[in-house]
Amino acid sequence: MKTRIGLRWANFAAALLAGAGVAYLAANGAGPLPALGPTFNPGTGVWTVASGAHLPTSETLHAPGLNNPVQITFDKNGTAYIHAKTNRDLFFAIGYLHAKFRLFQMDLMRRQGEGLLSQVVGPAALSSDKFEDQLGILRTAQLEWRQMSANSPARQALLAYSQGVNDVIAKDTATGRLPVLFKLLGYQPKLWTPVDSLVVQGIMTQTLDFSTGPLDYALMVKSLGYRRTMSWFPILPPDRQHPYDPGPYKYGGIAPVEGPGRVSVREAKAVATVIKRFKSLPKTALHHGSNSNNWAVNGPKSATGQAMLAGDPHLNQTLPSIWYQISASAPGYHFSGVSIPGLPMILIGHNRHIAWSLTNVQNQATLFYAEKTSPKHPGAYFWNGAWRPMQVIHDVIPVKNGPAVHLTVDLTVHGPIMTQNGQTLSVDWMGALPSPDLASLLGIVRARNFTQFRSALRNWHAPSQNFVYADNRGNIGLISAGYYPIVKHGDPWLPLSGTGREDVIGTIPYRDVPQVYDPPSHMVFSANQREVGNQYPYYIGTTWNFFTNGYRADEIYHFLSTHNHMTMKNFATLQNSTRDYLAGLIVPKLLSALRSQPLTAQQRQAQTLLAHWNGDMNANSAAASIWWTFWTTYLRDTFGPWWQAYHVPTALDSNLAISPGQAPFDEDLEAWTLSDPTNPAFNLPSGAKRTAAEVMRSAFEQTIHTLSAKLGTDPGKWLWGRIHFRAFPSLAQISSLGYPKHGAGGDQWTVDAADGGMVSTAGPSWRMIVAWGTGAEGVYPGGQSENPLSPWYKNQIPAWWNGKYYPLLTAAQVRQSPYHPTWTLKP
Amino acid sequence: MKKTDWRFGLLTWVVAVAAIWAANQFGLWYGAMITSVLIGLFMRGASRAFVVAWLSALAGWGFELLWEALHEPIAGAASAVAGMMGLAANQGGVVIALTLILAFLLGTVGAWFGVALRRLLSSVFTLV
């Protein structure tokens, strides 16, 4: 009897143990396994991704945070048309929509900016979190929030927007309908705050504005020497460019900023340390060559005589896209365009009177300071004649599946210390200063004319942007708003002295920043080229840091200046143009260098392909492959021997690698090839003489050899689309959720830009054309929903790929279409 | 098996499936385990209890997937989740299998615990 009871106790204990083990695993997961119970529960787990993919139907939804009912109608592509009776309810509805369709994306963006990625993805994100904690986007956002007056429209908009987001978070959490990635990662989003929105603004500023130029220069000066560095990477470009504001210019002194030559071994060590850290950061942490186009015409340039505008911001092309398209009407607002999930207003679009779009100014906005420190004064730095204590901030970074990391951030008057290895190096970044961007955007959206538009941008500080403008009265303009830091002394393109003598003393006054209005040419355009000519009296950056090589701007200038009576179709042709402007300049020189040279049959065939080529980097063009491979080889053959001889540390800093798209390499080689073919740079460091023609011939031979090895012996089959691709990766870096690579046309400086290398993952993230009196249209490579099963996940990609557009309709037009489900949100 | 036993088993199964399904709608994934504990505790015959618990847990979770598959892209959801978990996108079957195995496990440990507890209690009370 006792044995039987003993066995039953043992059985009970085993059952208890097994039950507890399974329950624990199901409730908490283990290692990489998520909590299995909540994750796979068919009622509220990952399976809800299927029901969440349904397109909206007409229904009434309860939204307790509203004051009045709001109507949201969807068109067949998912664009949302909001009709609200109060401005507050409009911003609430935008928040509601963003959260309904992009909540995980929003949470990911705020986590990146707030240094909280490790909390949900583990130690892999620690380098990013530490960097963001140091840089201080969250600190800036908190300061911006504190500085907003209680009654400011921006504050009201942020509060209403947050409430809209939180209505969705609360409801979807309660019903188990949160996006699937929350479930797989095993966490629930915390409620949204206005500071979160300002952090998202900060992350965008960082992507567009934070650069490592002075660190790159420091490494080059250390290896190549100051003279050679400044000769090959000068402040002003050596080639002929097309600034949009050709002057004349006035020097109007320096306006205050609201807020606070040579490289030593210690500095170089510190620079190397910081550069090493940057290598482990996500792609969006630094500016990585994602650029943009915009232009406008009026008068005889337009078929109708009315103003026309085009804009295509080039950003990382991800799924879901950075953009969410909305159209809205409320008592104070009537607009249509694209918004960034997390921000309560469109960035690009039009209202009833004006249209606008953005490109990056690319001026230098990041300065590095070598702080003077001493073991005799621990925790202090020398500034303006005295030792001052560094401000110390202690942060704790929670880490999933690991212990929390404690981080200490030291701040000087210039900004956060990035390293103390060798030399104490701090960073002074314009994006760390409060910038009332939302207030500016609200002003733009309500503007009726250029005066109001220009006035709205007065306080836009970062990221500095070229705002193109066209209104319904036939006026056009362009203004490069933002901070342009001016230093007291020193070379701002190198790390500066932190003792106070090389501090930022102000910015270019707003009236003197690059701008034009109704120019006699009837056209304005920007494509990240240097906005002003060489006579501009202020320093705004060098060729390296970080204006583009200007070939997109040259192509746009060429197109607009040679066309009159343009239509939307002309603008679409230009936006989708894959013509390589540089090829048009250099290929004739190459053909000339090859003339009367002994060539093999294969080389002759390649030469003939180039001779009959129009410069179009079409996916089906063999000449395009030959040109690009040639230019890459020509660059490497010219600069490579010097890089090798002077040990330029390309392994440490990949920015220093010789590659197309690094503006000064292209500009130098273009200028030398066209007008200085015996430039000493063509010689070898050993002293052996070479000319441009000789280097070109050698590069051409290598090109044929390279392409033969890669694509076979027949040059006619060396199609560009076989070696050049586009892909749209998933924002969460999950390969199956991305759009796989396909052979594609374009290159880094065609108007239809393909940034990011031979598998391009950046480029036109939104294409928009507005023709006053005719209509407006737009498209982006993605879809409105982040749910990978939704028909709106990537539905716009085929149209984008084929150069098509969708009309930007009014709500009334959408309601007349057969498909127009409407949500009625009721308080 | 007596006819009444068979009917009782069927009734228990129907009630258990409904309870598990309802619990899942509120995120109570452990409903399958609790229901199985009760089956093990109150149903006579260990093997019968196990069978009813397995069938209840599998049906409570599986029928919902089947039902949803009639009007939702469940196969697509399985593929998408497989991709998110780092599996190949064509391994959606693994996700479905994982879901059903989990239901089966919850049913098993629940029934086992219920049966073991019943036996222990009956021994203890007999002794007393």
Short mmCIF file of C-alpha atoms in Angstrom, two decimals, chain A residues 153-330:
data_model
loop_
_atom_site.label_atom_id
_atom_site.label_comp_id
_atom_site.label_asym_id
_atom_site.label_seq_id
_atom_site.Cartn_x
_atom_site.Cartn_y
_atom_site.Cartn_z
CA PRO A 153 -0.57 74.83 -32.29
CA ALA A 154 2.36 72.41 -32.46
CA ARG A 155 1.88 71.39 -28.82
CA GLN A 156 -1.86 70.94 -29.33
CA ALA A 157 -1.23 68.89 -32.46
CA LEU A 158 1.25 66.62 -30.66
CA LEU A 159 -1.11 66.05 -27.75
CA ALA A 160 -4.07 65.20 -29.97
CA TYR A 161 -1.91 63.01 -32.18
CA SER A 162 -0.60 61.07 -29.18
CA GLN A 163 -4.13 60.53 -27.96
CA GLY A 164 -5.12 59.11 -31.35
CA VAL A 165 -2.16 56.71 -31.26
CA ASN A 166 -2.94 55.71 -27.70
CA ASP A 167 -6.58 54.96 -28.49
CA VAL A 168 -5.38 52.33 -30.92
CA ILE A 169 -2.68 51.00 -28.59
CA ALA A 170 -5.18 50.60 -25.77
CA LYS A 171 -7.82 48.94 -27.93
CA ASP A 172 -5.48 46.63 -29.84
CA THR A 173 -3.69 45.59 -26.66
CA ALA A 174 -6.98 44.75 -24.98
CA THR A 175 -8.25 42.75 -27.95
CA GLY A 176 -4.95 41.06 -28.77
CA ARG A 177 -4.77 42.75 -32.17
CA LEU A 178 -1.31 44.33 -31.92
CA PRO A 179 0.95 43.94 -34.97
CA VAL A 180 2.54 40.53 -35.26
CA LEU A 181 6.13 41.60 -34.54
CA PHE A 182 5.18 42.80 -31.06
CA LYS A 183 3.97 39.25 -30.41
CA LEU A 184 7.04 37.54 -31.78
CA LEU A 185 9.34 39.86 -29.85
CA GLY A 186 7.19 39.39 -26.78
CA TYR A 187 6.44 42.93 -25.71
CA GLN A 188 3.65 45.49 -25.80
CA PRO A 189 4.18 49.09 -26.88
CA LYS A 190 4.08 51.70 -24.17
CA LEU A 191 1.74 54.62 -24.66
CA TRP A 192 2.81 57.29 -27.16
CA THR A 193 3.91 60.71 -25.92
CA PRO A 194 4.59 64.02 -27.71
CA VAL A 195 8.29 63.53 -26.89
CA ASP A 196 8.21 60.29 -28.88
CA SER A 197 7.09 62.25 -31.93
CA LEU A 198 9.92 64.71 -31.41
CA VAL A 199 12.34 61.78 -31.14
CA VAL A 200 11.10 60.51 -34.52
CA GLN A 201 11.77 63.99 -35.88
CA GLY A 202 15.27 63.75 -34.35
CA ILE A 203 15.95 60.37 -35.96
CA MET A 204 15.05 61.78 -39.36
CA THR A 205 17.32 64.75 -38.72
CA GLN A 206 20.15 62.40 -37.81
CA THR A 207 19.68 60.31 -40.96
CA LEU A 208 19.79 63.40 -43.13
CA ASP A 209 22.26 65.57 -41.30
CA PHE A 210 24.75 63.73 -39.10
CA SER A 211 27.98 63.10 -40.97
CA THR A 212 31.54 62.10 -40.22
CA GLY A 213 33.23 64.52 -42.62
CA PRO A 214 35.76 66.04 -40.17
CA LEU A 215 36.82 62.58 -39.04
CA ASP A 216 37.30 61.45 -42.64
CA TYR A 217 39.33 64.57 -43.35
CA ALA A 218 41.46 63.98 -40.25
CA LEU A 219 42.35 60.48 -41.42
CA MET A 220 43.15 61.74 -44.91
CA VAL A 221 45.31 64.59 -43.64
CA LYS A 222 47.16 62.10 -41.46
CA SER A 223 47.92 59.84 -44.43
CA LEU A 224 48.00 62.10 -47.52
CA GLY A 225 49.13 65.31 -45.84
CA TYR A 226 47.23 68.58 -45.59
CA ARG A 227 48.20 70.05 -48.95
CA ARG A 228 47.33 67.02 -51.03
CA THR A 229 44.12 66.44 -49.08
CA MET A 230 42.92 69.98 -49.64
CA SER A 231 44.00 69.88 -53.27
CA TRP A 232 42.04 66.72 -54.03
CA PHE A 233 39.17 67.33 -51.60
CA PRO A 234 38.81 71.10 -51.83
CA ILE A 235 36.17 73.36 -50.36
CA LEU A 236 34.89 74.44 -53.77
CA PRO A 237 34.38 71.94 -56.58
CA PRO A 238 36.89 72.01 -59.45
CA ASP A 239 34.30 71.21 -62.12
CA ARG A 240 31.54 73.38 -63.59
CA GLN A 241 28.33 73.03 -61.62
CA HIS A 242 24.83 74.46 -61.63
CA PRO A 243 23.95 76.10 -58.33
CA TYR A 244 20.28 77.04 -58.12
CA ASP A 245 21.07 80.39 -56.49
CA PRO A 246 23.69 81.94 -58.76
CA GLY A 247 23.81 85.22 -56.83
CA PRO A 248 24.64 88.08 -56.57
CA TYR A 249 25.22 87.55 -52.85
CA LYS A 250 25.45 89.88 -49.90
CA TYR A 251 27.40 89.37 -46.73
CA GLY A 252 25.07 90.29 -43.91
CA GLY A 253 27.15 89.32 -40.89
CA ILE A 254 26.38 86.38 -38.68
CA ALA A 255 23.15 85.58 -36.87
CA PRO A 256 23.24 84.01 -33.41
CA VAL A 257 22.58 80.32 -32.92
CA GLU A 258 19.97 79.74 -30.25
CA GLY A 259 21.83 77.47 -27.77
CA PRO A 260 25.09 76.72 -26.88
CA GLY A 261 44.79 72.63 -39.73
CA ARG A 262 46.33 70.07 -38.27
CA VAL A 263 45.82 66.58 -36.91
CA SER A 264 47.88 65.31 -33.99
CA VAL A 265 48.61 61.65 -33.30
CA ARG A 266 46.29 61.78 -30.29
CA GLU A 267 43.53 63.29 -32.40
CA ALA A 268 44.01 60.67 -35.09
CA LYS A 269 43.73 57.93 -32.46
CA ALA A 270 40.53 59.42 -31.11
CA VAL A 271 39.16 59.81 -34.63
CA ALA A 272 39.92 56.17 -35.38
CA THR A 273 38.07 55.10 -32.23
CA VAL A 274 34.96 57.05 -33.13
CA ILE A 275 35.00 55.86 -36.74
CA LYS A 276 35.24 52.25 -35.53
CA ARG A 277 32.15 52.79 -33.40
CA PHE A 278 30.21 54.26 -36.32
CA LYS A 279 30.85 51.12 -38.35
CA SER A 280 28.61 49.09 -36.06
CA LEU A 281 25.64 51.47 -36.23
CA PRO A 282 22.46 50.94 -38.25
CA LYS A 283 22.39 52.40 -41.74
CA THR A 284 20.04 55.18 -40.70
CA ALA A 285 22.31 56.47 -37.93
CA LEU A 286 24.48 58.49 -40.30
CA HIS A 287 23.94 60.29 -43.55
CA HIS A 288 24.75 57.71 -46.24
CA GLY A 289 24.26 59.38 -49.57
CA SER A 290 20.49 59.22 -49.72
CA ASN A 291 19.70 62.35 -51.67
CA SER A 292 16.79 63.94 -53.46
CA ASN A 293 15.51 66.02 -56.36
CA ASN A 294 13.02 68.85 -56.60
CA TRP A 295 12.24 71.51 -59.12
CA ALA A 296 9.55 73.93 -60.24
CA VAL A 297 8.81 75.92 -63.38
CA ASN A 298 6.38 78.65 -64.37
CA GLY A 299 5.52 80.97 -67.26
CA PRO A 300 6.64 79.75 -70.68
CA LYS A 301 8.23 76.64 -69.20
CA SER A 302 4.77 75.32 -68.30
CA ALA A 303 2.24 74.16 -70.90
CA THR A 304 -0.58 75.89 -69.05
CA GLY A 305 1.43 78.92 -68.01
CA GLN A 306 0.72 78.01 -64.40
CA ALA A 307 3.33 76.85 -61.93
CA MET A 308 4.39 73.20 -61.79
CA LEU A 309 6.42 71.40 -59.17
CA ALA A 310 8.11 68.01 -58.84
CA GLY A 311 9.76 66.35 -55.87
CA ASP A 312 11.30 62.97 -55.16
CA PRO A 313 13.09 62.59 -51.82
CA HIS A 314 15.69 59.82 -51.92
CA LEU A 315 15.83 57.79 -48.74
CA ASN A 316 16.37 54.20 -47.71
CA GLN A 317 13.70 52.23 -49.53
CA THR A 318 12.21 49.86 -47.01
CA LEU A 319 9.03 47.87 -46.45
CA PRO A 320 7.07 49.38 -44.90
CA SER A 321 8.02 52.64 -46.52
CA ILE A 322 8.97 55.71 -44.51
CA TRP A 323 5.90 57.45 -45.95
CA TYR A 324 2.19 57.22 -45.16
CA GLN A 325 -0.04 59.08 -47.58
CA ILE A 326 -2.94 61.19 -46.35
CA SER A 327 -5.32 63.85 -47.52
CA ALA A 328 -7.21 65.93 -45.00
CA SER A 329 -9.70 68.68 -44.44
CA ALA A 330 -10.49 70.47 -41.19
#
